[in-house]
CSV table of C-alpha atoms in Angstrom, one decimal:
chain,number,residue,atom,x,y,z
A,27,UNK,CA,-0.1,0.0,0.1
A,28,UNK,CA,2.8,2.4,0.7
A,29,UNK,CA,4.4,2.0,-2.9
A,30,UNK,CA,0.9,2.1,-4.2
A,31,UNK,CA,0.7,5.6,-2.3
A,32,UNK,CA,4.0,6.7,-3.4
A,33,UNK,CA,2.4,5.8,-6.8
A,34,UNK,CA,-0.7,7.7,-6.5
A,35,UNK,CA,-2.3,5.1,-7.7
A,36,UNK,CA,-5.9,4.7,-7.2
A,37,UNK,CA,-6.4,1.0,-5.5
A,38,UNK,CA,-9.1,0.5,-3.3
A,39,UNK,CA,-7.4,-1.4,-0.2
A,40,UNK,CA,-10.3,-4.2,-0.9
A,41,UNK,CA,-8.7,-5.8,-4.3
A,42,UNK,CA,-6.3,-8.7,-3.8
A,43,UNK,CA,-2.7,-8.2,-3.6
A,44,UNK,CA,-2.6,-10.2,-7.2
A,45,UNK,CA,-4.7,-7.4,-8.6
A,46,UNK,CA,-3.0,-4.8,-7.2
A,47,UNK,CA,0.8,-6.5,-7.9
A,48,UNK,CA,-0.6,-5.7,-11.5
A,49,UNK,CA,-1.9,-2.4,-11.0
A,50,UNK,CA,2.2,-1.6,-9.5
A,51,UNK,CA,4.0,-3.9,-12.4
A,52,UNK,CA,1.9,-2.0,-14.8
A,53,UNK,CA,3.1,1.9,-13.5
A,54,UNK,CA,6.9,0.6,-12.9
A,55,UNK,CA,6.8,-0.8,-16.3
A,56,UNK,CA,7.4,-3.9,-15.4
A,57,UNK,CA,6.9,-6.8,-17.5
A,58,UNK,CA,4.4,-8.7,-15.5
A,59,UNK,CA,4.8,-12.8,-15.3
A,60,UNK,CA,1.4,-13.8,-13.5
A,61,UNK,CA,2.1,-17.4,-13.8
A,62,UNK,CA,5.6,-16.9,-12.1
A,63,UNK,CA,4.9,-14.1,-9.9
A,64,UNK,CA,0.9,-15.2,-8.7
A,65,UNK,CA,0.2,-18.0,-6.5
A,66,UNK,CA,-3.9,-17.9,-6.2
A,67,UNK,CA,-4.2,-14.4,-5.0
A,68,UNK,CA,-0.9,-14.0,-3.7
A,69,UNK,CA,2.8,-13.1,-4.7
A,70,UNK,CA,5.4,-15.1,-4.9
A,71,UNK,CA,8.8,-13.8,-3.8
A,72,UNK,CA,9.8,-13.6,-7.2
A,73,UNK,CA,6.8,-11.1,-8.1
A,74,UNK,CA,7.5,-9.2,-5.0
A,75,UNK,CA,10.9,-9.2,-5.9
A,76,UNK,CA,10.5,-7.7,-9.8
A,77,UNK,CA,8.4,-4.9,-8.0
A,78,UNK,CA,10.9,-3.7,-5.7
A,79,UNK,CA,13.4,-3.7,-8.9
A,80,UNK,CA,11.3,-1.5,-10.5
A,81,UNK,CA,10.3,0.5,-7.4
A,82,UNK,CA,14.5,1.0,-6.9
A,83,UNK,CA,14.8,2.2,-10.7
A,84,UNK,CA,11.6,5.0,-9.8
A,85,UNK,CA,13.4,6.0,-6.7
A,86,UNK,CA,16.3,6.6,-8.4
A,87,UNK,CA,14.5,8.5,-11.2
A,88,UNK,CA,12.4,10.4,-8.5
A,89,UNK,CA,9.4,9.0,-9.9
A,90,UNK,CA,7.9,7.9,-6.3
A,91,UNK,CA,6.9,11.1,-3.8
A,92,UNK,CA,7.5,10.8,-0.2
A,93,UNK,CA,5.0,9.9,2.3
A,94,UNK,CA,4.6,11.1,5.1
A,95,UNK,CA,6.0,8.7,8.1
A,96,UNK,CA,4.1,7.5,10.9
A,97,UNK,CA,4.5,10.0,14.4
A,98,UNK,CA,4.6,9.6,17.8
A,99,UNK,CA,1.3,11.2,19.6
A,100,UNK,CA,4.3,13.5,21.1
A,101,UNK,CA,4.7,15.1,18.3
A,102,UNK,CA,1.3,15.2,16.9
A,103,UNK,CA,1.0,19.3,17.6
A,104,UNK,CA,1.0,21.2,14.3
A,105,UNK,CA,4.5,22.8,15.6
A,106,UNK,CA,6.2,19.5,14.8
A,107,UNK,CA,4.3,18.9,11.6
A,108,UNK,CA,7.6,19.2,9.3
A,109,UNK,CA,9.6,16.9,11.0
A,110,UNK,CA,11.3,13.8,9.8
A,111,UNK,CA,12.2,11.2,12.3
A,112,UNK,CA,15.0,9.2,12.1
A,113,UNK,CA,14.1,5.5,11.7
A,114,UNK,CA,17.5,4.1,13.6
A,115,UNK,CA,19.6,4.9,16.7
A,116,UNK,CA,22.4,5.4,14.2
A,117,UNK,CA,20.8,7.5,11.8
A,118,UNK,CA,19.6,10.2,14.7
A,119,UNK,CA,22.9,10.2,16.6
A,120,UNK,CA,24.2,10.8,12.8
A,121,UNK,CA,22.1,13.7,12.1
A,122,UNK,CA,22.5,15.3,15.6
A,123,UNK,CA,26.3,15.0,15.3
A,124,UNK,CA,25.7,16.9,11.9
A,125,UNK,CA,23.4,19.6,12.9
A,126,UNK,CA,26.3,21.1,15.1
A,127,UNK,CA,29.4,19.6,12.8
A,128,UNK,CA,30.7,17.7,15.4
A,129,UNK,CA,33.0,14.4,15.2
A,130,UNK,CA,31.1,11.5,13.5
A,131,UNK,CA,29.7,9.2,16.1
A,132,UNK,CA,29.3,5.4,16.6
A,133,UNK,CA,27.2,3.4,18.6
A,134,UNK,CA,28.5,1.6,21.4
A,135,UNK,CA,28.0,-2.5,22.4
A,136,UNK,CA,24.3,-3.1,22.4
A,137,UNK,CA,23.3,-0.6,19.3
A,138,UNK,CA,23.8,1.8,22.8
A,139,UNK,CA,24.5,5.4,22.3
A,140,UNK,CA,27.6,7.0,23.3
A,141,UNK,CA,27.0,10.3,26.1
A,142,UNK,CA,29.2,12.7,23.6
A,143,UNK,CA,26.5,13.1,21.1
A,144,UNK,CA,24.5,15.1,23.9
A,145,UNK,CA,27.4,16.7,25.1
A,146,UNK,CA,28.5,18.4,22.0
A,147,UNK,CA,25.1,18.8,21.5
A,148,UNK,CA,24.8,20.8,24.6
A,149,UNK,CA,27.7,22.4,24.3
A,150,UNK,CA,27.1,24.3,21.1
A,151,UNK,CA,23.2,24.8,21.3
A,152,UNK,CA,22.6,25.5,24.8
A,153,UNK,CA,26.0,26.9,26.5
A,154,UNK,CA,25.0,28.2,29.5
A,155,UNK,CA,23.2,24.5,30.6
A,156,UNK,CA,25.3,23.2,33.5
A,157,UNK,CA,26.5,19.7,32.7
A,158,UNK,CA,28.7,18.7,35.5
A,159,UNK,CA,27.3,15.7,37.7
A,160,UNK,CA,24.9,15.1,35.3
A,161,UNK,CA,24.3,11.1,33.5
A,162,UNK,CA,23.4,10.5,30.2
A,163,UNK,CA,19.6,10.3,30.5
A,164,UNK,CA,19.5,13.4,33.0
A,165,UNK,CA,21.3,15.4,30.8
A,166,UNK,CA,19.0,14.3,27.6
A,167,UNK,CA,16.2,15.4,29.7
A,168,UNK,CA,17.3,18.5,30.5
A,169,UNK,CA,18.6,18.8,26.7
A,170,UNK,CA,14.9,18.5,25.7
A,171,UNK,CA,13.8,21.2,28.2
A,172,UNK,CA,16.3,23.7,27.0
A,173,UNK,CA,15.2,23.1,23.8
A,174,UNK,CA,11.5,23.1,24.4
A,175,UNK,CA,10.8,19.5,23.0
A,176,UNK,CA,8.8,16.9,24.0
A,177,UNK,CA,10.2,14.4,26.9
A,178,UNK,CA,9.1,11.3,28.6
A,179,UNK,CA,9.8,8.7,30.7
A,180,UNK,CA,8.8,5.9,28.1
A,181,UNK,CA,11.7,7.8,26.6
A,182,UNK,CA,14.1,6.1,28.2
A,183,UNK,CA,15.6,2.6,29.5
A,184,UNK,CA,17.4,0.7,31.8
A,185,UNK,CA,21.4,0.5,31.6
A,186,UNK,CA,21.1,4.4,31.5
A,187,UNK,CA,19.7,3.7,27.8
A,188,UNK,CA,17.8,6.3,25.5
A,189,UNK,CA,15.4,5.4,22.9
A,190,UNK,CA,14.7,5.9,19.7
A,191,UNK,CA,12.1,8.2,20.7
A,192,UNK,CA,13.9,10.2,23.3
A,193,UNK,CA,16.7,10.8,20.9
A,194,UNK,CA,14.0,11.9,17.6
A,195,UNK,CA,12.9,14.1,20.6
A,196,UNK,CA,16.2,15.7,21.2
A,197,UNK,CA,16.9,15.4,17.2
A,198,UNK,CA,13.4,17.8,16.2
A,199,UNK,CA,14.6,20.1,19.1
A,200,UNK,CA,17.8,20.6,18.0
A,201,UNK,CA,16.8,21.4,14.7
A,202,UNK,CA,13.9,23.6,15.5
A,203,UNK,CA,15.7,25.7,17.1
A,204,UNK,CA,18.4,25.7,14.2
A,205,UNK,CA,15.9,26.4,11.9
A,206,UNK,CA,16.4,23.4,10.1
A,207,UNK,CA,12.8,21.7,10.8
A,208,UNK,CA,12.3,19.5,8.3
A,209,UNK,CA,15.4,20.5,5.9
A,210,UNK,CA,16.6,17.3,3.9
A,211,UNK,CA,18.9,15.9,6.8
A,212,UNK,CA,21.3,13.8,4.5
A,213,UNK,CA,22.5,17.1,3.1
A,214,UNK,CA,24.0,18.3,6.2
A,215,UNK,CA,26.0,15.0,6.0
A,216,UNK,CA,29.7,14.6,5.2
A,217,UNK,CA,31.7,12.1,3.5
A,218,UNK,CA,33.4,11.4,6.3
A,219,UNK,CA,30.2,11.7,8.5
A,220,UNK,CA,28.2,9.6,6.2
A,221,UNK,CA,31.0,6.8,5.7
A,222,UNK,CA,31.3,6.2,9.8
A,223,UNK,CA,27.5,5.9,9.9
A,224,UNK,CA,27.5,3.6,7.4
A,225,UNK,CA,30.3,1.4,8.6
A,226,UNK,CA,28.6,1.5,11.6
A,227,UNK,CA,25.4,0.1,10.8
A,228,UNK,CA,26.8,-2.7,8.9
A,229,UNK,CA,29.2,-3.4,12.3
A,230,UNK,CA,25.9,-3.7,14.1
A,231,UNK,CA,23.4,-5.8,12.1
A,232,UNK,CA,26.3,-7.7,10.3
A,233,UNK,CA,29.6,-7.8,11.8
A,234,UNK,CA,29.4,-7.9,15.3
A,235,UNK,CA,32.2,-9.6,17.0
A,236,UNK,CA,29.6,-11.8,18.3
A,237,UNK,CA,28.7,-12.9,14.7
A,238,UNK,CA,30.4,-16.5,14.0
A,239,UNK,CA,31.9,-17.5,10.1
A,240,UNK,CA,29.6,-17.2,7.8
A,241,UNK,CA,28.7,-20.5,6.2
A,242,UNK,CA,28.7,-20.9,2.7
A,243,UNK,CA,25.7,-22.8,2.4
A,244,UNK,CA,23.3,-20.4,4.6
A,245,UNK,CA,24.2,-17.9,3.0
A,246,UNK,CA,24.2,-19.3,-0.5
A,247,UNK,CA,20.6,-20.7,0.5
A,248,UNK,CA,19.7,-16.6,1.9
A,249,UNK,CA,21.0,-15.6,-1.5
A,250,UNK,CA,18.5,-18.2,-3.1
A,251,UNK,CA,15.5,-17.1,-1.0
A,252,UNK,CA,15.7,-13.6,-1.6
A,253,UNK,CA,15.7,-14.1,-5.2
A,254,UNK,CA,19.3,-11.7,-6.0
A,255,UNK,CA,19.7,-14.9,-8.5
A,256,UNK,CA,23.5,-14.9,-7.3
A,257,UNK,CA,23.1,-17.9,-5.6
A,258,UNK,CA,25.3,-19.8,-8.1
A,259,UNK,CA,28.6,-17.7,-8.0
A,260,UNK,CA,31.4,-18.8,-6.6
A,261,UNK,CA,32.2,-15.8,-4.6
A,262,UNK,CA,29.5,-16.0,-2.5
A,263,UNK,CA,30.5,-13.5,0.1
A,264,UNK,CA,30.9,-10.3,-2.0
A,265,UNK,CA,27.3,-10.9,-3.0
A,266,UNK,CA,26.2,-11.9,0.4
A,267,UNK,CA,27.9,-8.2,1.8
A,268,UNK,CA,26.3,-6.6,-1.1
A,269,UNK,CA,22.8,-7.2,-1.0
A,270,UNK,CA,22.4,-8.5,2.5
A,271,UNK,CA,24.5,-4.9,3.2
A,272,UNK,CA,22.0,-2.7,1.0
A,273,UNK,CA,19.3,-4.3,3.2
A,274,UNK,CA,20.8,-3.2,6.4
A,275,UNK,CA,21.4,0.2,5.0
A,276,UNK,CA,17.9,0.7,3.3
A,277,UNK,CA,16.3,0.0,6.7
A,278,UNK,CA,18.5,1.6,8.5
A,279,UNK,CA,18.6,5.3,7.0
A,280,UNK,CA,15.5,7.3,5.9
A,281,UNK,CA,15.9,7.9,1.6
A,282,UNK,CA,16.8,10.7,0.7
A,283,UNK,CA,13.9,12.5,-1.1
A,284,UNK,CA,16.2,13.4,-4.0
A,285,UNK,CA,18.1,10.7,-5.3
A,286,UNK,CA,21.4,10.8,-6.8
A,287,UNK,CA,22.6,9.5,-9.8
A,288,UNK,CA,23.9,5.8,-9.1
A,289,UNK,CA,24.2,4.3,-13.0
A,290,UNK,CA,26.7,5.0,-15.2
A,291,UNK,CA,27.0,3.0,-18.4
A,292,UNK,CA,26.0,-0.8,-17.6
A,293,UNK,CA,27.5,-0.5,-13.8
A,294,UNK,CA,25.4,0.5,-10.9
A,295,UNK,CA,26.7,1.6,-7.9
A,296,UNK,CA,24.9,-0.2,-4.4
A,297,UNK,CA,24.2,2.7,-2.5
A,298,UNK,CA,23.4,6.5,-2.1
A,299,UNK,CA,22.3,8.7,0.5
A,300,UNK,CA,23.7,11.9,0.6
A,301,UNK,CA,26.7,10.2,-1.5
A,302,UNK,CA,27.0,7.3,-3.9
A,303,UNK,CA,28.5,4.2,-2.2
A,304,UNK,CA,29.6,0.6,-3.6
A,305,UNK,CA,30.3,-2.3,-1.6
A,306,UNK,CA,32.7,-4.5,-2.1
A,307,UNK,CA,34.5,-7.5,-0.2
A,308,UNK,CA,38.3,-8.4,-0.5
A,309,UNK,CA,39.6,-12.2,1.3
A,310,UNK,CA,42.8,-11.0,3.1
A,311,UNK,CA,43.4,-14.3,4.6
A,312,UNK,CA,42.7,-18.0,3.8
A,313,UNK,CA,42.8,-20.2,6.2
A,314,UNK,CA,43.4,-24.1,5.4
A,315,UNK,CA,41.8,-26.7,8.2
A,316,UNK,CA,43.7,-29.8,6.8
A,317,UNK,CA,47.0,-27.2,7.9
A,318,UNK,CA,45.3,-25.7,10.5
A,319,UNK,CA,47.5,-22.7,8.7
A,320,UNK,CA,46.4,-19.2,8.2
A,321,UNK,CA,47.4,-17.5,4.9
A,322,UNK,CA,48.0,-14.1,4.3
A,323,UNK,CA,46.2,-12.7,0.7
A,324,UNK,CA,47.0,-9.7,-0.9
A,325,UNK,CA,45.7,-6.5,-0.1
A,326,UNK,CA,44.6,-5.3,-3.9
A,327,UNK,CA,40.4,-5.1,-3.9
A,328,UNK,CA,38.5,-5.5,-7.3
A,329,UNK,CA,36.6,-2.3,-7.9
A,330,UNK,CA,34.3,-1.5,-10.5
A,331,UNK,CA,34.3,-0.3,-14.6
A,332,UNK,CA,37.0,2.5,-14.9
A,333,UNK,CA,35.0,4.3,-17.0
A,334,UNK,CA,32.1,4.3,-14.8
A,335,UNK,CA,34.1,4.9,-11.8
A,336,UNK,CA,36.0,8.2,-13.4
A,337,UNK,CA,32.4,9.4,-14.8
A,338,UNK,CA,30.5,9.5,-10.9
A,339,UNK,CA,34.2,10.6,-9.2
A,340,UNK,CA,34.2,13.6,-11.5
A,341,UNK,CA,30.3,14.5,-11.3
A,342,UNK,CA,29.6,13.9,-7.5
A,343,UNK,CA,32.6,11.8,-5.8
A,344,UNK,CA,32.2,8.1,-4.8
A,345,UNK,CA,32.9,6.1,-2.0
A,346,UNK,CA,33.4,1.9,-1.5
A,347,UNK,CA,32.7,-0.1,1.9
A,348,UNK,CA,35.2,-2.6,1.7
A,349,UNK,CA,34.8,-5.9,3.8
A,350,UNK,CA,37.7,-7.8,4.8
A,351,UNK,CA,37.8,-11.5,6.1
A,352,UNK,CA,39.5,-14.8,6.0
A,353,UNK,CA,37.9,-17.4,4.2
A,354,UNK,CA,38.1,-21.0,4.9
A,355,UNK,CA,39.1,-23.3,2.4
A,356,UNK,CA,37.2,-26.1,1.0
A,357,UNK,CA,39.9,-28.5,1.6
A,358,UNK,CA,38.0,-32.0,1.2
A,359,UNK,CA,35.9,-30.4,-2.1
A,360,UNK,CA,32.6,-31.3,0.4
A,361,UNK,CA,30.8,-27.9,0.0
A,362,UNK,CA,31.7,-27.8,-4.1
A,363,UNK,CA,29.5,-31.1,-4.3
A,364,UNK,CA,27.2,-29.7,-2.7
A,365,UNK,CA,27.4,-26.6,-4.6
A,366,UNK,CA,27.0,-28.3,-7.6
A,367,UNK,CA,24.3,-30.3,-6.1
A,368,UNK,CA,22.8,-27.3,-5.0
A,369,UNK,CA,23.0,-25.7,-8.6
A,370,UNK,CA,21.8,-29.0,-10.4
A,371,UNK,CA,24.6,-28.7,-12.6
A,372,UNK,CA,28.6,-28.5,-12.2
A,373,UNK,CA,30.6,-25.7,-12.4
A,374,UNK,CA,32.2,-24.2,-15.8
A,375,UNK,CA,36.0,-25.0,-16.0
A,376,UNK,CA,37.8,-21.5,-15.8
A,377,UNK,CA,39.3,-20.0,-18.6
A,378,UNK,CA,42.8,-20.3,-17.3
A,379,UNK,CA,42.4,-24.2,-16.8
A,380,UNK,CA,42.8,-23.9,-12.9
A,381,UNK,CA,40.3,-24.8,-10.5
A,382,UNK,CA,40.1,-22.1,-7.8
A,383,UNK,CA,39.7,-23.6,-4.3
A,384,UNK,CA,36.4,-23.0,-2.9
A,385,UNK,CA,35.3,-21.1,0.4
A,386,UNK,CA,33.1,-23.3,2.5
A,387,UNK,CA,33.1,-20.6,5.1
A,388,UNK,CA,33.4,-16.5,5.5
A,389,UNK,CA,34.9,-15.0,8.8
A,390,UNK,CA,34.4,-11.3,8.4
A,391,UNK,CA,37.5,-9.4,10.2
A,392,UNK,CA,36.8,-5.5,9.1
A,393,UNK,CA,34.6,-3.4,7.5
A,394,UNK,CA,36.1,0.0,6.3
A,395,UNK,CA,34.8,3.2,3.9
A,396,UNK,CA,37.0,5.0,1.2
A,397,UNK,CA,36.2,8.0,-0.1
A,398,UNK,CA,37.2,9.7,-3.3
A,399,UNK,CA,36.4,13.4,-3.6
A,400,UNK,CA,36.8,14.0,-7.3
A,401,UNK,CA,39.4,13.8,-9.8
A,402,UNK,CA,42.1,15.2,-9.0
A,403,UNK,CA,41.7,12.9,-5.8
A,404,UNK,CA,41.2,9.5,-7.8
A,405,UNK,CA,44.7,11.1,-10.1
A,406,UNK,CA,45.9,11.3,-6.7
A,407,UNK,CA,45.3,7.5,-5.9
A,408,UNK,CA,46.7,6.6,-9.2
A,409,UNK,CA,50.1,8.4,-9.0
A,410,UNK,CA,50.2,6.8,-4.9
A,411,UNK,CA,49.9,3.2,-5.8
A,412,UNK,CA,46.4,3.2,-4.4
A,413,UNK,CA,44.1,3.0,-7.5
A,414,UNK,CA,45.3,1.2,-10.9
A,415,UNK,CA,43.1,0.2,-14.3
A,416,UNK,CA,43.7,-3.2,-14.8
A,417,UNK,CA,42.7,-5.0,-18.3
A,418,UNK,CA,40.5,-7.8,-17.8
A,419,UNK,CA,40.2,-11.4,-18.9
A,420,UNK,CA,37.9,-12.2,-21.8
A,421,UNK,CA,34.2,-13.2,-20.5
A,422,UNK,CA,33.4,-17.2,-21.4
A,423,UNK,CA,32.0,-16.3,-24.5
A,424,UNK,CA,35.3,-14.9,-25.6
A,425,UNK,CA,34.1,-11.3,-25.5
A,426,UNK,CA,36.4,-8.4,-24.4
A,427,UNK,CA,35.8,-6.9,-20.9
A,428,UNK,CA,36.6,-3.1,-20.0
A,429,UNK,CA,39.3,-2.1,-17.6
A,430,UNK,CA,38.5,-2.3,-13.9
A,431,UNK,CA,40.4,0.0,-10.9
A,432,UNK,CA,41.9,-1.8,-8.7
A,433,UNK,CA,42.8,-0.8,-5.1
A,434,UNK,CA,45.8,-1.6,-2.9
A,435,UNK,CA,44.3,-1.1,0.8
A,436,UNK,CA,47.1,-0.3,2.6
A,437,UNK,CA,47.8,3.4,0.2
A,438,UNK,CA,44.6,3.8,0.1
A,439,UNK,CA,44.3,3.5,4.2
A,440,UNK,CA,46.3,6.2,4.0
A,441,UNK,CA,45.0,9.1,1.7
A,442,UNK,CA,41.1,7.7,1.1
A,443,UNK,CA,40.0,6.2,4.0
A,444,UNK,CA,37.4,7.7,6.3
A,445,UNK,CA,36.0,5.1,8.6
A,446,UNK,CA,37.0,1.9,10.0
A,447,UNK,CA,35.2,-0.8,12.1
A,448,UNK,CA,37.5,-4.5,13.1
A,449,UNK,CA,36.7,-7.2,14.9
A,450,UNK,CA,38.9,-9.3,17.2
A,451,UNK,CA,37.9,-12.8,16.0
A,452,UNK,CA,40.3,-13.2,13.5
A,453,UNK,CA,43.3,-12.3,16.1
């Protein structure tokens, strides 16, 4: 129904999902295949994913209108009508920090906000407020009072934790005090601040220290169940990080009402908020269980089509969020046998004639954000050895592939890094 309203369609709520899906597909210019996309009066997963793909392109083209978010009773007064609540705590603290150009904020263990976000806000907007001796929740209540924002015991929980509705109350009060209530919050995010927020969101949802190594079978089944069509790929960790990562970011941050261009030629970059980002994975280490050894890999990450990267960087800058990890080799071949059976056919021989060892599991070690601000920065990266355009081998059909940029992590960390989180799991 939300997609119906965003498209401005007049479809009665009593209509079945099959009827609604067909109408949405027509509005989104999606080829609708009832035999595949409909089961009785319900949509299949393939049907939902077809609509999702069409809606994604419509959003990127600015064809979806913004809907009014649901708001709590605390913000029902007309004075708060323009407020756009954060949809997650990391979005809330990122927006609060951006209002006063404070340092980017992380969330602590258990997605707990740091007191620093309140200390910095209070010092900037309420300099006469005496913060000495105040606990985090007491400081939050004092700031809300100073900003004439709603406050309630419902906004806090045990363990000196402020709930999302409490952070939204402070955010709303601060935006109103600065005359920015209802403004596009993403416009205030620098690439550095945005990189920190995206890395932290991925860390909290996908890469926490409690996360066990990724089991190849389970992640490949997830890729199948989500309709990604990438479940047959050998490099399943990268595809899982890309698709699951986009899910995490899209659910954690409210979309920019003015979507950025993400398609250049045949290349579509993965995500945008106020800046464009692409998600990559890299095998930094390889574990061989049969030998009880861990071998270091190289530090070179394959990026995207070189011409697409240059075009995006020249127009608006471009960032890369890189997951590095340890691959667990399929020493006994059991994973390959399972994957061939899962696919229903053996893998196609490589053009080199050499068979690469499969990754049976993957242990995330770090997630980092790198930013290339403009063409001069890209050229500087090339001169420093952090970036290079690399010719690609031919496709299985024999057709030539365009060059791709590769990034060497060690020099890139010195000149392009804006955020990183690392796990102790691999130590």
